[in-house]
Coordinates of C-alpha atoms in Angstrom, one line a residue:
X941 CA 0.0 0.0 0.0
X942 CA 1.4 3.4 -0.9
X943 CA 2.1 6.1 1.7
X944 CA -0.6 8.3 0.2
X945 CA -3.2 5.6 0.6
X946 CA -2.2 5.1 4.2
X947 CA -2.4 8.8 4.9
X948 CA -5.9 8.9 3.3
X949 CA -6.9 5.9 5.5
X950 CA -5.7 7.5 8.8
X951 CA -6.8 11.0 8.0
X952 CA -10.1 10.0 6.3
X953 CA -11.0 7.6 9.1
X954 CA -10.4 10.1 11.8
X955 CA -12.5 12.7 9.9
X956 CA -15.4 10.3 9.5
X957 CA -15.3 9.7 13.2
X958 CA -15.4 13.5 14.0
X959 CA -18.2 14.2 11.6
X960 CA -20.2 11.2 12.9
X961 CA -19.8 12.5 16.4
X962 CA -21.0 16.0 15.3
X963 CA -24.1 14.4 13.7
X964 CA -24.8 12.3 16.8
X965 CA -24.4 15.3 19.1
X966 CA -26.1 17.9 16.8
X967 CA -27.1 21.0 18.7
X968 CA -30.8 21.4 19.0
X969 CA -30.9 24.5 21.2
X970 CA -28.8 27.5 22.1
X971 CA -27.8 25.8 25.3
X972 CA -26.5 22.8 23.4
X973 CA -24.8 25.1 20.9
X974 CA -23.1 27.4 23.4
X975 CA -22.4 25.2 26.5
X976 CA -23.2 21.6 25.4
X977 CA -26.3 21.6 27.7
X978 CA -24.1 22.3 30.8
X979 CA -23.8 18.6 31.7
X980 CA -20.3 17.5 30.6
X981 CA -18.3 15.4 33.0
X982 CA -15.1 17.0 34.4
X983 CA -12.8 14.3 32.9
X984 CA -14.5 14.5 29.6
X985 CA -14.3 18.3 29.7
X986 CA -10.6 18.1 30.7
X987 CA -9.8 16.0 27.7
X988 CA -11.8 18.4 25.5
X989 CA -10.0 21.3 27.0
X990 CA -6.7 19.5 26.4
X991 CA -7.5 19.1 22.7
X992 CA -8.8 22.7 22.5
X993 CA -5.6 23.9 24.1
X994 CA -3.1 21.7 22.1
X995 CA -3.6 23.5 18.9
X996 CA -1.5 23.6 15.7
X997 CA 0.8 25.9 17.7
X998 CA 1.4 23.2 20.3
X999 CA 1.4 20.1 18.1
X1000 CA 2.9 21.3 14.9
X1001 CA 4.7 24.6 15.5
X1002 CA 6.0 24.8 19.1
X1003 CA 8.5 22.0 18.8
X1004 CA 9.7 23.5 15.6
X1005 CA 10.3 26.9 17.2
X1006 CA 12.1 25.3 20.1
X1007 CA 14.2 23.2 17.6
X1008 CA 15.2 26.4 15.8
X1009 CA 15.7 28.6 18.9
X1010 CA 16.6 26.2 21.7
X1011 CA 16.3 27.4 25.2
X1012 CA 15.3 30.9 24.1
X1013 CA 12.0 29.6 22.8
X1014 CA 11.2 27.5 25.8
X1015 CA 9.2 30.5 26.9
X1016 CA 6.3 29.1 24.9
X1017 CA 6.1 26.1 27.2
X1018 CA 6.5 28.2 30.4
X1019 CA 4.0 30.9 29.4
X1020 CA 1.3 28.5 28.2
X1021 CA 1.6 26.1 31.1
X1022 CA 1.7 28.9 33.8
X1023 CA -1.2 30.7 32.2
X1024 CA -3.4 27.6 32.4
X1025 CA -2.8 27.5 36.2
X1026 CA -3.9 31.1 36.4
X1027 CA -7.0 30.4 34.4
X1028 CA -8.0 27.3 36.4
X1029 CA -7.4 29.0 39.8
X1030 CA -8.2 32.7 39.3
X1031 CA -10.9 32.9 36.7
X1032 CA -12.7 29.6 35.8
X1033 CA -14.6 28.9 39.0
X1034 CA -15.8 32.5 39.4
X1035 CA -16.9 32.9 35.8
X1036 CA -18.7 29.5 36.1
X1037 CA -20.6 30.7 39.2
X1038 CA -21.7 33.8 37.2
X1039 CA -23.5 31.4 34.9
X1040 CA -23.6 33.1 31.5
X1041 CA -22.9 31.7 28.1
X1042 CA -20.1 34.0 27.0
X1043 CA -17.2 36.2 28.2
X1044 CA -18.7 39.4 26.7
X1045 CA -22.0 38.6 28.5
X1046 CA -20.1 38.5 31.9
X1047 CA -18.4 41.8 31.1
X1048 CA -21.6 43.4 30.0
X1049 CA -23.5 42.4 33.2
X1050 CA -20.6 43.0 35.6
X1051 CA -20.0 46.4 34.3
X1052 CA -23.7 47.1 33.7
X1053 CA -23.0 48.4 30.3
X1054 CA -24.0 47.5 26.7
X1055 CA -21.0 49.4 25.5
X1056 CA -18.6 47.4 27.7
X1057 CA -20.2 44.2 26.2
X1058 CA -19.8 45.5 22.7
X1059 CA -16.1 46.4 23.3
X1060 CA -15.6 42.9 24.8
X1061 CA -17.1 41.4 21.6
X1062 CA -14.7 43.4 19.5
X1063 CA -11.7 42.3 21.6
X1064 CA -12.8 38.7 21.5
X1065 CA -13.3 38.7 17.7
X1066 CA -9.9 40.3 17.1
X1067 CA -8.0 37.9 19.4
X1068 CA -9.9 34.8 18.2
X1069 CA -9.5 35.6 14.5
X1070 CA -5.8 36.2 15.0
X1071 CA -5.6 32.8 16.8
X1072 CA -7.6 30.9 14.2
X1073 CA -5.3 32.2 11.4
X1074 CA -2.5 30.2 13.0
X1075 CA -4.6 27.1 13.3
X1076 CA -5.7 27.3 9.6
X1077 CA -2.1 27.9 8.5
X1078 CA -1.0 24.8 10.5
X1079 CA -3.8 22.7 9.1
X1080 CA -2.8 23.8 5.6
X1081 CA 0.8 22.7 6.3
X1082 CA -0.4 19.2 7.4
X1083 CA -2.9 18.8 4.6
X1084 CA -0.5 19.9 1.9
X1085 CA 2.1 17.3 2.8
X1086 CA 0.0 14.3 3.6
X1087 CA -2.5 14.8 0.7
X1088 CA 0.4 15.7 -1.6
X1089 CA -1.0 19.1 -2.7
X1090 CA 0.2 22.7 -2.4
X1091 CA -0.2 24.6 0.8
X1092 CA -3.1 26.8 -0.4
X1093 CA -5.1 23.7 -1.5
X1094 CA -4.4 22.1 1.8
X1095 CA -5.7 25.2 3.6
X1096 CA -9.0 25.2 1.6
X1097 CA -9.5 21.5 2.4
X1098 CA -9.0 22.2 6.1
X1099 CA -11.5 25.1 6.0
X1100 CA -14.2 22.8 4.4
X1101 CA -13.7 20.1 7.1
X1102 CA -13.9 22.6 10.0
X1103 CA -17.0 24.1 8.5
X1104 CA -18.8 20.7 8.3
X1105 CA -18.4 19.6 11.9
X1106 CA -18.1 22.9 13.8
X1107 CA -21.1 24.6 12.1
X1108 CA -23.2 21.5 12.5
X1109 CA -22.5 20.5 16.1
X1110 CA -21.9 23.6 18.1
X1111 CA -20.3 23.2 21.6
X1112 CA -22.1 19.8 22.1
X1113 CA -20.6 18.3 18.9
X1114 CA -17.3 20.0 19.4
X1115 CA -16.9 18.7 23.0
X1116 CA -17.2 15.1 22.1
X1117 CA -15.3 15.5 18.9
X1118 CA -12.4 17.1 20.8
X1119 CA -12.3 14.1 23.2
X1120 CA -11.7 11.9 20.2
X1121 CA -9.2 14.4 18.7
X1122 CA -7.3 14.4 22.0
X1123 CA -6.9 10.6 21.9
X1124 CA -5.7 10.8 18.3
X1125 CA -3.2 13.7 18.7
X1126 CA -1.6 12.5 22.0
X1127 CA -1.0 9.0 20.5
X1128 CA 0.3 10.5 17.3
X1129 CA 2.7 12.8 19.1
X1130 CA 4.1 10.3 21.6
X1131 CA 4.6 7.1 19.6
X1132 CA 7.0 8.6 17.1
X1133 CA 8.8 10.4 19.9
X1134 CA 9.3 7.1 21.8
X1135 CA 10.7 5.4 18.7
X1136 CA 13.1 8.3 17.9
X1137 CA 14.3 8.5 21.5
X1138 CA 15.1 4.8 21.5
X1139 CA 16.9 5.2 18.2
X1140 CA 19.1 8.1 19.3
X1141 CA 19.6 7.4 23.0
X1142 CA 18.2 3.9 23.9
X1143 CA 15.8 5.5 26.4
X1144 CA 12.1 5.0 25.6
X1145 CA 11.0 8.1 27.6
X1146 CA 11.6 11.1 25.3
X1147 CA 11.8 13.6 28.2
X1148 CA 14.6 11.6 29.8
X1149 CA 16.2 10.7 26.5
X1150 CA 16.8 14.4 25.8
X1151 CA 19.2 14.3 28.8
X1152 CA 20.7 10.9 28.0
X1153 CA 23.7 9.9 26.0
X1154 CA 23.7 10.1 22.3
X1155 CA 24.3 6.5 21.2
X1156 CA 26.5 7.1 18.1
X1157 CA 28.8 9.7 19.7
X1158 CA 28.9 8.8 23.3
X1159 CA 28.2 12.4 24.2
X1160 CA 25.2 13.7 26.1
X1161 CA 22.5 14.4 23.4
X1162 CA 22.3 18.1 24.0
X1163 CA 26.1 18.5 24.1
X1164 CA 26.2 16.7 20.7
X1165 CA 23.6 19.0 19.3
X1166 CA 25.5 22.1 20.6
X1167 CA 28.6 20.8 18.9
X1168 CA 26.9 20.2 15.6
X1169 CA 25.1 23.5 15.3
X1170 CA 27.9 25.8 16.6
X1171 CA 30.2 24.4 13.9
X1172 CA 27.7 25.9 11.5
X1173 CA 27.5 29.4 13.0
X1174 CA 24.4 28.9 15.1
X1175 CA 24.1 29.8 18.8
X1176 CA 24.3 27.0 21.3
X1177 CA 21.0 25.2 21.7
X1178 CA 21.2 25.6 25.4
X1179 CA 22.5 29.2 25.3
X1180 CA 21.0 31.8 27.7
X1181 CA 18.9 34.7 26.4
X1182 CA 20.5 38.1 26.1
X1183 CA 17.3 40.2 26.3
X1184 CA 15.9 39.2 29.7
X1185 CA 13.3 41.9 29.7
X1186 CA 11.7 40.7 26.4
X1187 CA 11.8 37.1 27.7
X1188 CA 10.0 38.0 30.9
X1189 CA 7.4 40.1 29.1
X1190 CA 6.8 37.4 26.5
X1191 CA 6.3 34.7 29.2
X1192 CA 3.9 37.1 31.1
X1193 CA 2.0 37.9 27.9
X1194 CA 1.5 34.2 27.1
X1195 CA 0.4 33.5 30.7
X1196 CA -2.2 36.2 31.1
X1197 CA -3.2 35.8 27.5
X1198 CA -4.0 32.2 28.2
X1199 CA -6.2 33.3 31.1
X1200 CA -8.0 35.7 28.9
X1201 CA -8.7 33.5 25.9
X1202 CA -12.5 33.2 25.5
X1203 CA -12.5 29.9 23.6
X1204 CA -10.9 28.2 26.6
X1205 CA -12.9 30.0 29.2
X1206 CA -16.3 29.0 27.7
X1207 CA -15.3 25.3 28.1
X1208 CA -15.7 25.8 31.9
X1209 CA -19.4 26.8 31.4
X1210 CA -20.2 23.3 30.1
X1211 CA -19.9 21.5 33.5
X1212 CA -22.7 21.2 36.0
X1213 CA -21.0 22.7 39.1
X1214 CA -18.3 25.1 40.2
X1215 CA -16.3 22.3 41.8
X1216 CA -16.5 20.5 38.4
X1217 CA -14.9 23.6 36.8
X1218 CA -11.9 23.2 39.1
X1219 CA -11.7 19.5 38.5
X1220 CA -11.9 20.1 34.7
X1221 CA -8.9 22.4 35.0
X1222 CA -6.9 19.8 37.0
X1223 CA -7.7 17.0 34.5
X1224 CA -6.8 19.3 31.6
X1225 CA -3.4 20.0 33.1
X1226 CA -2.8 16.3 33.3
X1227 CA -3.7 15.8 29.7
X1228 CA -1.7 18.8 28.5
X1229 CA 1.4 17.7 30.5
X1230 CA 1.6 14.5 28.5
X1231 CA 2.4 16.5 25.3
X1232 CA 4.3 19.4 26.9
X1233 CA 6.8 17.2 28.7
X1234 CA 7.5 15.5 25.4
X1235 CA 7.7 18.6 23.1
X1236 CA 11.3 19.7 24.2
X1237 CA 12.6 16.2 23.5
X1238 CA 10.9 16.1 20.1
X1239 CA 12.4 19.5 19.3
X1240 CA 16.0 18.7 20.2
X1241 CA 15.9 15.3 18.5
X1242 CA 14.3 16.7 15.3
X1243 CA 17.1 19.4 15.1
X1244 CA 19.8 16.9 15.5
X1245 CA 18.3 14.5 13.0
X1246 CA 17.9 17.4 10.5
X1247 CA 21.5 18.5 10.8
X1248 CA 22.9 15.0 10.5
X1249 CA 20.7 14.4 7.4
X1250 CA 22.4 17.3 5.7
X1251 CA 25.9 16.4 7.0
X1252 CA 25.8 12.6 7.2
X1253 CA 29.5 12.1 7.8
X1254 CA 29.5 14.4 10.8
X1255 CA 31.7 17.0 9.3
X1256 CA 30.7 20.3 7.6
X1257 CA 33.3 19.8 4.8
X1258 CA 31.0 17.4 2.9
X1259 CA 27.3 18.2 3.0
X1260 CA 25.0 15.9 1.2
X1261 CA 24.6 16.2 -2.6
X1262 CA 21.3 17.6 -3.7
X1263 CA 20.7 14.7 -6.1
X1264 CA 21.1 12.3 -3.2
X1265 CA 18.7 14.1 -0.9
X1266 CA 16.3 11.8 1.0
X1267 CA 12.8 11.3 -0.2
X1268 CA 11.2 13.3 2.6
X1269 CA 13.0 16.4 1.3
X1270 CA 11.7 15.8 -2.2
X1271 CA 8.1 15.3 -0.9
X1272 CA 8.2 18.4 1.3
X1273 CA 9.6 20.4 -1.6
X1274 CA 6.4 19.8 -3.5
X1275 CA 4.5 21.8 -0.8
X1276 CA 6.9 24.7 -1.1
X1277 CA 7.7 24.5 2.6
X1278 CA 11.3 23.3 1.9
X1279 CA 13.2 25.3 -0.7
X1280 CA 16.7 24.8 -2.1
X1281 CA 18.8 27.3 -4.0
X1282 CA 22.3 26.2 -5.2
X1283 CA 24.1 29.5 -4.6
X1284 CA 27.6 28.3 -5.2
X1285 CA 26.6 25.7 -7.9
X1286 CA 28.5 22.8 -6.3
X1287 CA 25.5 20.5 -6.3
X1288 CA 25.6 20.2 -2.5
X1289 CA 23.2 21.5 0.2
X1290 CA 24.8 24.1 2.5
X1291 CA 22.7 24.6 5.6
X1292 CA 24.2 27.1 8.1
X1293 CA 23.6 30.4 9.9
X1294 CA 24.1 33.0 7.2
X1295 CA 25.1 35.9 9.4
X1296 CA 28.0 38.4 9.2
X1297 CA 29.8 36.8 12.1
X1298 CA 30.1 33.5 10.2
X1299 CA 30.7 35.0 6.8
X1300 CA 34.5 34.6 6.8
X1301 CA 34.2 30.9 7.8
X1302 CA 31.6 30.3 5.1
X1303 CA 33.7 31.9 2.4
X1304 CA 36.7 29.8 3.4
X1305 CA 34.5 26.7 2.9
X1306 CA 33.4 28.0 -0.5
X1307 CA 29.8 28.7 0.6
X1308 CA 28.0 31.7 -0.9
X1309 CA 25.0 31.7 1.4
X1310 CA 22.6 29.3 3.2
X1311 CA 20.9 27.2 0.5
X1312 CA 18.1 25.3 2.3
X1313 CA 15.1 27.0 3.8
X1314 CA 13.0 24.7 6.1
X1315 CA 9.7 26.0 7.4
X1316 CA 9.8 25.4 11.1
X1317 CA 6.2 24.3 11.1
X1318 CA 7.1 21.0 9.3
X1319 CA 9.6 19.6 11.8
X1320 CA 7.2 17.7 13.9
X1321 CA 5.2 16.3 10.9
X1322 CA 8.4 15.4 9.1
X1323 CA 10.3 14.1 12.2
X1324 CA 9.5 10.4 11.6
X1325 CA 10.7 10.6 8.0
X1326 CA 13.8 12.6 9.0
X1327 CA 14.6 9.8 11.6
X1328 CA 14.0 7.1 8.9
X1329 CA 11.0 5.7 10.6
X1330 CA 9.6 4.7 7.3
X1331 CA 6.7 2.6 8.7
X1332 CA 3.7 4.0 6.8
X1333 CA 1.4 3.8 9.7
X1334 CA 3.6 6.1 11.8
X1335 CA 3.5 8.8 9.2
X1336 CA -0.2 8.3 8.7
X1337 CA -0.8 8.5 12.4
X1338 CA 1.1 11.8 12.9
X1339 CA -0.8 13.2 9.9
X1340 CA -4.1 12.5 11.6
X1341 CA -2.7 13.9 14.9
X1342 CA -1.5 17.1 13.5
X1343 CA -4.8 17.7 11.8
X1344 CA -6.7 16.8 14.9
X1345 CA -4.7 19.4 16.9
X1346 CA -5.2 22.2 14.4
X1347 CA -8.9 21.5 13.7
X1348 CA -10.0 21.0 17.3
X1349 CA -8.7 24.4 18.4
X1350 CA -10.0 26.1 15.2
X1351 CA -13.5 24.7 16.0
X1352 CA -13.4 26.1 19.5
X1353 CA -12.2 29.5 18.3
X1354 CA -14.9 29.6 15.7
X1355 CA -17.5 28.8 18.3
X1356 CA -16.3 31.6 20.5
X1357 CA -16.5 34.0 17.5
X1358 CA -20.0 32.9 16.5
X1359 CA -21.3 33.0 20.1
X1360 CA -20.0 36.6 20.4
X1361 CA -21.7 37.7 17.2
X1362 CA -25.0 35.9 17.6
X1363 CA -25.5 36.0 21.4
X1364 CA -23.7 39.1 22.5
X1365 CA -24.0 41.3 19.4
X1366 CA -27.3 40.3 17.6
X1367 CA -29.4 39.1 20.6
X1368 CA -27.7 41.2 23.3
X1369 CA -27.7 44.5 21.4
X1370 CA -29.7 44.6 18.1
X1371 CA -32.5 42.1 18.4
X1372 CA -33.2 40.9 21.9
X1373 CA -36.4 39.1 20.8
X1374 CA -34.7 36.9 18.3
X1375 CA -35.9 33.2 18.5
X1376 CA -33.7 30.3 19.4
X1377 CA -33.8 29.1 15.8
X1378 CA -32.8 32.6 14.5
X1379 CA -30.0 32.8 16.9
X1380 CA -28.6 29.4 15.9
X1381 CA -28.8 30.5 12.3
X1382 CA -27.0 33.7 13.0
X1383 CA -24.3 31.8 14.9
X1384 CA -23.7 29.4 12.1
X1385 CA -23.6 32.2 9.5
X1386 CA -21.1 34.2 11.5
X1387 CA -19.0 31.0 12.0
X1388 CA -18.9 30.5 8.2
X1389 CA -17.8 34.1 7.6
X1390 CA -15.1 33.7 10.3
X1391 CA -13.8 30.5 8.5
X1392 CA -13.6 32.4 5.2
X1393 CA -11.6 35.3 6.8
X1394 CA -9.3 33.0 8.6
X1395 CA -8.6 30.9 5.5
X1396 CA -7.8 34.0 3.5
X1397 CA -5.4 35.4 6.1
X1398 CA -4.0 31.9 6.8
X1399 CA -2.7 31.7 3.2
X1400 CA -0.3 34.5 4.1
X1401 CA 0.1 34.4 7.9
X1402 CA 2.3 37.0 9.7
X1403 CA 4.6 34.3 11.1
X1404 CA 4.9 30.7 11.9
X1405 CA 1.8 29.1 13.5
X1406 CA 3.0 29.4 17.1
X1407 CA 4.1 33.0 16.5
X1408 CA 0.7 34.0 15.1
X1409 CA -0.9 32.3 18.1
X1410 CA 1.4 34.3 20.4
X1411 CA 0.1 37.5 18.9
X1412 CA -3.4 36.4 19.7
X1413 CA -2.4 35.7 23.3
X1414 CA -0.9 39.2 23.5
X1415 CA -4.2 40.7 22.2
X1416 CA -6.2 38.7 24.8
X1417 CA -3.8 39.7 27.5
X1418 CA -4.1 43.4 26.8
X1419 CA -7.8 43.5 26.4
X1420 CA -9.9 40.8 28.1
X1421 CA -7.8 39.5 30.9
X1422 CA -7.6 42.8 32.9
X1423 CA -11.4 43.3 32.5
X1424 CA -12.1 39.8 33.8
X1425 CA -9.7 40.1 36.8
X1426 CA -11.0 43.5 37.8
X1427 CA -14.5 42.3 37.3
X1428 CA -14.0 39.5 39.9
X1429 CA -11.6 41.0 42.4
X1430 CA -12.4 44.8 42.4
X1431 CA -15.7 46.3 43.4
X1432 CA -14.5 49.8 42.6
X1433 CA -13.8 49.5 38.8
X1434 CA -16.9 50.8 37.0
X1435 CA -18.3 50.6 33.5
X1436 CA -16.5 53.7 32.1
X1437 CA -13.1 52.6 33.5
X1438 CA -13.5 49.0 32.2
X1439 CA -14.6 50.1 28.7
X1440 CA -11.8 52.7 28.3
X1441 CA -9.3 50.2 29.8
X1442 CA -10.1 47.5 27.2
X1443 CA -10.0 50.0 24.3
X1444 CA -6.7 51.4 25.5
X1445 CA -5.1 48.0 25.9
X1446 CA -6.4 46.7 22.6
X1447 CA -5.5 49.8 20.5
X1448 CA -2.0 50.1 22.0
X1449 CA -1.2 46.5 21.4
X1450 CA -2.7 46.3 17.9
X1451 CA -0.9 49.4 16.7
X1452 CA 2.5 48.1 18.0
X1453 CA 1.9 44.7 16.3
X1454 CA 0.7 46.2 13.0
X1455 CA 3.7 48.5 12.8
X1456 CA 6.0 45.4 12.6
X1457 CA 3.6 42.7 11.2
X1458 CA 1.6 44.8 8.7
X1459 CA -1.6 46.6 9.1
X1460 CA -4.4 44.1 9.7
X1461 CA -1.7 41.5 8.9
X1462 CA -1.8 42.4 5.2
X1463 CA 1.7 41.5 3.8
X1464 CA 3.9 44.5 2.8
X1465 CA 2.1 47.1 4.9
X1466 CA 4.4 47.1 7.9
X1467 CA 6.2 50.4 8.8
X1468 CA 9.3 48.8 10.3
X1469 CA 11.1 45.5 9.8
X1470 CA 10.4 43.0 12.6
X1471 CA 14.0 42.8 13.8
X1472 CA 15.4 43.4 17.4
X1473 CA 17.1 46.6 16.4
X1474 CA 13.8 48.2 15.5
X1475 CA 11.9 47.1 18.6
X1476 CA 11.2 49.8 21.2
X1477 CA 13.3 49.0 24.3
X1478 CA 13.9 45.6 22.8
X1479 CA 10.3 44.5 23.2
X1480 CA 9.1 42.3 20.4
X1481 CA 5.5 42.4 19.0
X1482 CA 5.0 39.0 20.5
X1483 CA 5.7 40.4 24.0
X1484 CA 3.8 43.7 23.8
X1485 CA 0.6 42.2 25.3
X1486 CA 2.1 42.4 28.8
X1487 CA 2.6 46.1 28.4
X1488 CA -0.9 46.5 26.9
X1489 CA -2.3 44.8 30.0
X1490 CA -0.5 47.3 32.2
X1491 CA -2.0 50.1 30.1
X1492 CA -5.5 48.5 30.5
X1493 CA -5.2 48.2 34.3
X1494 CA -3.8 51.7 34.7
X1495 CA -6.5 53.4 32.6
X1496 CA -9.3 51.4 34.2
X1497 CA -8.3 52.2 37.7
X1498 CA -7.5 55.8 37.0
X1499 CA -10.8 56.5 35.2
X1500 CA -12.8 54.6 37.9
X1501 CA -11.2 56.6 40.6
X1502 CA -12.5 59.9 39.2
X1503 CA -15.9 58.7 38.2
X1504 CA -18.9 57.3 40.1
X1505 CA -18.7 54.0 42.0
X1506 CA -20.6 51.0 40.6
X1507 CA -24.2 50.6 41.9
X1508 CA -24.6 48.8 45.2
X1509 CA -26.2 45.8 43.6
X1510 CA -23.2 45.4 41.3
X1511 CA -20.8 45.6 44.2
X1512 CA -22.9 42.9 46.0
X1513 CA -22.8 40.8 42.8
X1514 CA -19.0 41.0 42.8
X1515 CA -18.9 40.0 46.4
X1516 CA -21.1 37.0 45.8
X1517 CA -19.1 35.8 42.8
X1518 CA -16.0 35.6 44.9
X1519 CA -17.5 32.7 46.8
X1520 CA -18.1 30.2 44.0
X1521 CA -20.5 27.9 45.8
X1522 CA -24.0 27.4 44.7
X1523 CA -23.7 28.2 41.0
X1524 CA -26.6 27.2 38.8
X1525 CA -26.6 26.2 35.2
X1526 CA -25.4 28.6 32.5
X1527 CA -28.3 30.8 31.7
X1528 CA -29.6 32.6 28.6
X1529 CA -30.4 36.1 29.9

């Protein structure tokens, strides 16, 4: 059986399962569509949260970024994990007690303002659309390789699949689909990692294998990796970070952005009780840890395998001839995600760090520039092939896992967007008397529009999948997180302060991002190149969300201090929410 047929079998089989679940759990009411009826078991919800959380950024892109940047990019792991603890402990139980369908609904009621709810809808849509761009881009990468089509075609196929099961099932269908997707993605991620760890170190546990001895060289694996890449002008894989301020701000941005992401928050509204919300968070951390403890090992082993593929004899003097490149390189070249240019016309592949500091050494070797460009988003998907795990089922399995990760999060994000538009915007502001049937239709139409927008922008994303996702976290950190925290823990912040705070944080963060990434992420419209020398105080666009959050808090508290206190009943509401006992079901108010 050909590899293409195996891929179709694994990917097609998993998709049939997802769509069958969506049909079985079809939403028949707004309660089903928004919160799955409010009766999901905490373990089931924890697995669904795990799938929702472990997106294309986690499954496909994070290990690729760590592989490329080493220790410096471990901030993705630290920020996302720490943020989930914040969300589970500081926000989820209290928001669950409040008992509403959506984050903007909480903000609108807590700040007794339709304008605050409208601004929250805008913040939610901007953050979620940015996030879903990364998911669609990641899904396009996976589809393009395993269905042997170009990246744009892969992206369109991904959009069609998401449309079918997300639009049909709503939260009820998505919840049970995500449980299946979690099972697929975690098996797909860990099995190849175990085989590769055994192959390189003899240790079957990837997280321990990363710190074990490299079988061929007798050196610790990370020491061997440092030796290989420093000989090619790269920084040490384990090197410390020069810009500590940017690293701290980036980690903080990811943490508080995690706690402000609406598509994750709404998952805690699907359980019956407040205690179940806490248990959901605990189970989700267990499920997430299985992948996050494996990702650094996958990254380091993929980087080492890639370098030894290009330099098979272990020396930089004789890189592999282009005509002798392995099949996996040829197959990925079809997608356009690996590109080779023979700059010195010697018929060999030179892969090195083409920077001024290494220029003299490169010229001495007869090299005229780096010749191989490898998209970081492919490293996890290509890892079994790079490591010569040619068993067709392994490649098919990781294909299904990568697509499960991308599509599960995309579905959750699209649901958050559609809920904000139909429930908070149309019903909450423009047409309060709309019927359940009309609201469901509006939700599905808005989800379809969001898919089209995300697909268009996903064709030319403003960075790798995990980088685009980090931008979304920064936007959520600067806009929604402060409003949620102040709404729960401060009785003094009023409607005017919260509204102006969200607008200030959102505008400040977006302008900074657009200056470097392009206005509205349109390629070629950026004012400055996205390079460290152009960043203000060395703060990258990926890290600016933390500063935006500070702006939000400062404006909200300052404005609230010089304006009227919230009404007594709102202050009593805040006081009651802090004691998360006795929550009822999520209500449609």
